[in-house]
Each structure stands twice: as structure tokens, then as C-alpha cells.
GROMACS .gro file of C-alpha atoms in nm:
model
  205
    1MET     CA    1  14.780  10.854   8.066
    2ILE     CA    2  14.521  10.715   7.760
    3PHE     CA    3  14.698  10.393   7.818
    4LEU     CA    4  14.619  10.385   8.214
    5VAL     CA    5  14.273  10.502   8.175
    6PHE     CA    6  14.219  10.177   7.882
    7PHE     CA    7  14.372   9.934   8.106
    8SER     CA    8  14.189  10.071   8.405
    9ALA     CA    9  13.852  10.041   8.200
   10LYS     CA   10  13.943   9.685   8.066
   11SER     CA   11  14.020   9.561   8.422
   12LEU     CA   12  13.679   9.685   8.546
   13MET     CA   13  13.519   9.480   8.270
   14ALA     CA   14  13.699   9.160   8.338
   15GLN     CA   15  13.573   9.175   8.691
   16HIS     CA   16  13.233   9.141   8.625
   17LEU     CA   17  13.087   9.515   8.624
   18SER     CA   18  12.681   9.488   8.583
   19ILE     CA   19  12.385   9.754   8.560
   20GLY     CA   20  12.021   9.732   8.584
   21PRO     CA   21  11.687   9.852   8.677
   22THR     CA   22  11.564   9.811   9.028
   23ALA     CA   23  11.230   9.866   9.242
   24GLY     CA   24  11.099   9.798   9.580
   25ILE     CA   25  10.796   9.791   9.797
   26GLY     CA   26  10.770   9.792  10.148
   27HIS     CA   27  10.680   9.964  10.505
   28SER     CA   28  10.875  10.288  10.671
   29TRP     CA   29  10.805  10.431  11.018
   30ILE     CA   30  10.956  10.713  11.203
   31SER     CA   31  11.119  10.642  11.548
   32THR     CA   32  11.038  10.853  11.830
   33ASP     CA   33  11.106  10.908  12.184
   34ASN     CA   34  10.742  10.991  12.251
   35GLU     CA   35  10.570  10.649  12.172
   36ASN     CA   36  10.199  10.644  12.316
   37THR     CA   37   9.885  10.500  12.223
   38ASN     CA   38   9.781  10.841  12.089
   39ASN     CA   39  10.066  10.849  11.876
   40LYS     CA   40  10.095  10.492  11.766
   41SER     CA   41  10.294  10.384  11.461
   42ARG     CA   42  10.096  10.269  11.183
   43PHE     CA   43  10.155  10.075  10.842
   44HIS     CA   44  10.320  10.334  10.613
   45PRO     CA   45  10.370  10.186  10.240
   46ALA     CA   46  10.678  10.266  10.090
   47TYR     CA   47  10.845  10.241   9.727
   48ASN     CA   48  11.151  10.317   9.544
   49VAL     CA   49  11.267  10.304   9.182
   50GLY     CA   50  11.624  10.359   9.043
   51VAL     CA   51  11.892  10.217   8.910
   52LYS     CA   52  12.144   9.963   9.039
   53LEU     CA   53  12.523   9.902   8.967
   54VAL     CA   54  12.699   9.596   9.080
   55TYR     CA   55  13.124   9.564   9.071
   56SER     CA   56  13.232   9.192   9.183
   57ILE     CA   57  13.583   9.249   9.303
   58LEU     CA   58  13.638   8.865   9.340
   59SER     CA   59  13.410   8.539   9.294
   60ASN     CA   60  13.265   8.611   9.662
   61TRP     CA   61  13.307   8.955   9.717
   62GLY     CA   62  13.158   9.308   9.559
   63LEU     CA   63  13.036   9.626   9.567
   64SER     CA   64  12.724   9.810   9.464
   65THR     CA   65  12.579  10.143   9.458
   66ASP     CA   66  12.217  10.251   9.360
   67VAL     CA   67  12.057  10.574   9.250
   68LYS     CA   68  11.698  10.572   9.312
   69PHE     CA   69  11.383  10.795   9.400
   70SER     CA   70  11.260  10.632   9.743
   71SER     CA   71  10.923  10.747   9.898
   72GLU     CA   72  10.976  10.721  10.257
   73GLY     CA   73  10.827  10.867  10.588
   74GLY     CA   74  10.578  10.731  10.824
   75THR     CA   75  10.201  10.732  10.976
   76ARG     CA   76  10.088  10.771  11.341
   77GLY     CA   77   9.785  10.795  11.484
   78VAL     CA   78   9.493  10.666  11.684
   79ASP     CA   79   9.314  10.466  11.426
   80LYS     CA   80   9.282  10.500  11.051
   81ASP     CA   81   9.065  10.795  11.076
   82ASN     CA   82   9.276  10.981  11.298
   83LYS     CA   83   9.649  11.006  11.191
   84THR     CA   84   9.910  11.212  11.079
   85ILE     CA   85  10.114  11.088  10.735
   86ALA     CA   86  10.426  11.214  10.651
   87ARG     CA   87  10.559  11.127  10.311
   88ILE     CA   88  10.900  11.227  10.265
   89ASN     CA   89  11.060  11.148   9.924
   90TYR     CA   90  11.448  11.145   9.898
   91LEU     CA   91  11.711  11.078   9.609
   92ARG     CA   92  11.883  10.785   9.820
   93ILE     CA   93  12.221  10.645   9.720
   94PRO     CA   94  12.309  10.343   9.930
   95ILE     CA   95  12.688  10.218   9.915
   96GLN     CA   96  12.703   9.848   9.991
   97GLY     CA   97  12.964   9.593  10.013
   98ILE     CA   98  12.857   9.228   9.912
   99TYR     CA   99  12.967   8.882   9.983
  100PHE     CA  100  12.815   8.608   9.755
  101PHE     CA  101  12.793   8.225   9.859
  102GLY     CA  102  12.891   7.969   9.633
  103LYS     CA  103  13.068   8.033   9.296
  104TYR     CA  104  13.039   8.253   9.021
  105GLY     CA  105  12.907   8.005   8.800
  106ASP     CA  106  12.639   7.850   8.978
  107LYS     CA  107  12.284   7.944   8.886
  108VAL     CA  108  12.158   8.080   9.248
  109ARG     CA  109  12.389   8.281   9.462
  110PRO     CA  110  12.249   8.360   9.809
  111LYS     CA  111  12.416   8.688   9.950
  112ILE     CA  112  12.452   8.960  10.217
  113SER     CA  113  12.517   9.324  10.208
  114ILE     CA  114  12.554   9.618  10.432
  115GLY     CA  115  12.654   9.995  10.416
  116PRO     CA  116  12.579  10.328  10.410
  117SER     CA  117  12.276  10.518  10.266
  118PHE     CA  118  12.262  10.875  10.176
  119GLY     CA  119  11.947  11.063  10.126
  120PHE     CA  120  11.852  11.417   9.955
  121VAL     CA  121  11.503  11.550  10.042
  122VAL     CA  122  11.323  11.616   9.716
  123GLY     CA  123  10.970  11.650   9.847
  124GLY     CA  124  10.662  11.528   9.991
  125LYS     CA  125  10.372  11.609  10.224
  126ASN     CA  126  10.268  11.613  10.596
  127LYS     CA  127   9.891  11.526  10.604
  128GLU     CA  128   9.675  11.527  10.907
  129TYR     CA  129   9.321  11.357  10.944
  130GLN     CA  130   9.050  11.376  11.198
  131ASN     CA  131   8.742  11.142  11.148
  132GLY     CA  132   8.860  11.034  10.821
  133ASN     CA  133   8.868  11.421  10.700
  134LEU     CA  134   9.174  11.569  10.579
  135ILE     CA  135   9.217  11.901  10.780
  136SER     CA  136   9.572  11.984  10.699
  137SER     CA  137   9.830  11.952  10.391
  138VAL     CA  138  10.153  12.129  10.415
  139ASP     CA  139  10.471  12.044  10.202
  140ILE     CA  140  10.738  11.828  10.410
  141LYS     CA  141  11.069  12.039  10.325
  142PRO     CA  142  11.052  12.305  10.558
  143LEU     CA  143  10.965  12.043  10.877
  144VAL     CA  144  11.264  11.790  10.771
  145ASN     CA  145  11.635  11.793  10.744
  146SER     CA  146  11.758  11.795  10.376
  147PHE     CA  147  11.997  11.529  10.450
  148ASP     CA  148  11.935  11.178  10.598
  149ILE     CA  149  12.221  10.916  10.653
  150GLY     CA  150  12.214  10.592  10.791
  151LEU     CA  151  12.291  10.197  10.761
  152ASN     CA  152  12.100   9.977  10.507
  153ALA     CA  153  12.164   9.605  10.557
  154ALA     CA  154  12.006   9.336  10.330
  155VAL     CA  155  11.995   8.923  10.252
  156GLY     CA  156  11.892   8.799   9.923
  157ALA     CA  157  11.974   8.598   9.587
  158ASN     CA  158  12.097   8.668   9.280
  159ILE     CA  159  11.939   8.414   9.033
  160ARG     CA  160  12.098   8.391   8.664
  161VAL     CA  161  11.844   8.413   8.384
  162CYS     CA  162  12.059   8.382   8.075
  163LYS     CA  163  12.458   8.447   8.046
  164LYS     CA  164  12.555   8.696   8.269
  165THR     CA  165  12.229   8.812   8.341
  166TRP     CA  166  12.096   8.813   8.704
  167LEU     CA  167  11.770   8.863   8.859
  168ASN     CA  168  11.850   9.059   9.180
  169ALA     CA  169  11.652   9.010   9.491
  170ASP     CA  170  11.695   9.147   9.851
  171ILE     CA  171  11.514   9.195  10.168
  172THR     CA  172  11.624   9.502  10.339
  173TYR     CA  173  11.636   9.677  10.675
  174TYR     CA  174  11.709  10.089  10.696
  175ASN     CA  175  11.814  10.214  11.030
  176GLY     CA  176  11.869  10.616  11.000
  177PHE     CA  177  12.118  10.753  11.235
  178LYS     CA  178  12.036  11.153  11.186
  179ASN     CA  179  11.729  11.334  11.357
  180ILE     CA  180  11.520  11.405  11.023
  181ASN     CA  181  11.334  11.737  11.253
  182THR     CA  182  11.438  12.076  11.167
  183ASN     CA  183  11.308  12.109  11.539
  184SER     CA  184  11.600  11.962  11.722
  185ALA     CA  185  11.378  11.902  12.036
  186VAL     CA  186  11.199  11.637  11.848
  187ASN     CA  187  11.404  11.323  11.803
  188ASN     CA  188  11.267  11.108  11.491
  189LYS     CA  189  11.464  10.910  11.315
  190ASN     CA  190  11.398  10.719  10.946
  191ARG     CA  191  11.323  10.302  10.962
  192GLY     CA  192  11.236  10.103  10.696
  193LEU     CA  193  11.165   9.719  10.587
  194GLY     CA  194  11.104   9.619  10.199
  195LEU     CA  195  11.176   9.409   9.921
  196ASN     CA  196  11.356   9.495   9.611
  197ILE     CA  197  11.385   9.343   9.295
  198GLY     CA  198  11.590   9.398   8.968
  199VAL     CA  199  11.756   9.263   8.680
  200LEU     CA  200  12.141   9.327   8.619
  201PHE     CA  201  12.286   9.331   8.288
  202PRO     CA  202  12.687   9.305   8.197
  203LEU     CA  203  12.866   9.597   8.112
  204GLY     CA  204  13.111   9.483   7.823
  205LYS     CA  205  13.210   9.160   7.697
   0.00000   0.00000   0.00000
């Protein structure tokens, strides 16, 4: 049994296992079935920070997973002074299959990836503004479901900065599948577009 565990660990190291910090910024919004001029979606800054693990199975194929704090949600309203801001913070875990173009030794390797993303609500606020004044601020947790799931897709590149160390950059799009509201009569889903950048360091030799 000990030999099997040791052999498996050695096999993983031989197939390019990397880990490193990652962070991103972008725009998130909440889809609705009731789109109108009084409920117009507006820019809502989103950000995330965490750790990424990448396992290269073959020269052109790999798997990745992140564990990160992701601040999402959406802003809706008539204008910048009359709006509702739903800030939803998640512990998010995306799992993606990756296809790398080119060869492992190339300095720049473009890539595409896709896979499910799981989100667990950890906090946030729902704020309402009228004429630029804050009139309401409540905890978001009672208003949204504690779990979210959707599809995350990305295009990007890995850029080698030194031996086996890579700068990792992705433009990502997230499409939520699950109604985020505890009120099932209102059908809202998470959406997001962003840029993520990180550095990947090898595990093992």
C-alpha cells in the first residue's frame, strides 16, 4: 500500500503538477426575466483572489481547480443615483478541462478551458439608493440560495517566465444555471466576465 501511494505521487510529479496564487477583476451581473428601463443592469465591479492547481496529463491536455474568494452580484437601477446593489460573496471552486496549443517547451502556450464552477455564499450586502442616498442595507444571505452552480469558460495563455514557472492569464465567462433567489417566483442567475492572472510554480522536481 505504501509503495502504491509513493508510486502514484511520483507519477503525478512526473506529469507537471503546478500550484500558485491567482487574482482577477471584471464585471458581474444578475440576469432577470423582468428587464425594463427601471430595472436596467449597470456596471458592477467583481473581483476574486485564491489559489490555482494545474495538473498536465499530457503535452496538450490538463485539469485545473481553484479555491478562491469571489465577490460577485449585480447592480440594477434607473441611473447611478437610483439603484440596488447586490454584493454576493462566494467561496468558489471551478474545475476545468484545459487544452494547451503548441508544445510543452514553448515559451507561450495559448489555451482554452471549460468546466463547472461551484459557489458557496459566505456573505454580502443588498443596498438600495435613492437620489444618491443609502436608504437600505441588509445582509444578503437570507435573500439568496447558499449554493450556486454554473459553467465557466476561458481563453488565455501560459507564458514561461523561468524554468517550469508560468505566468497564467485568462479571459473568463461565467454562466450560472441555478436561480440564486430564495424567492422561487423571481428567477435570477449569476453572470460574469473577467480577467484572471496568476503565477504557477512546479510541485516536486
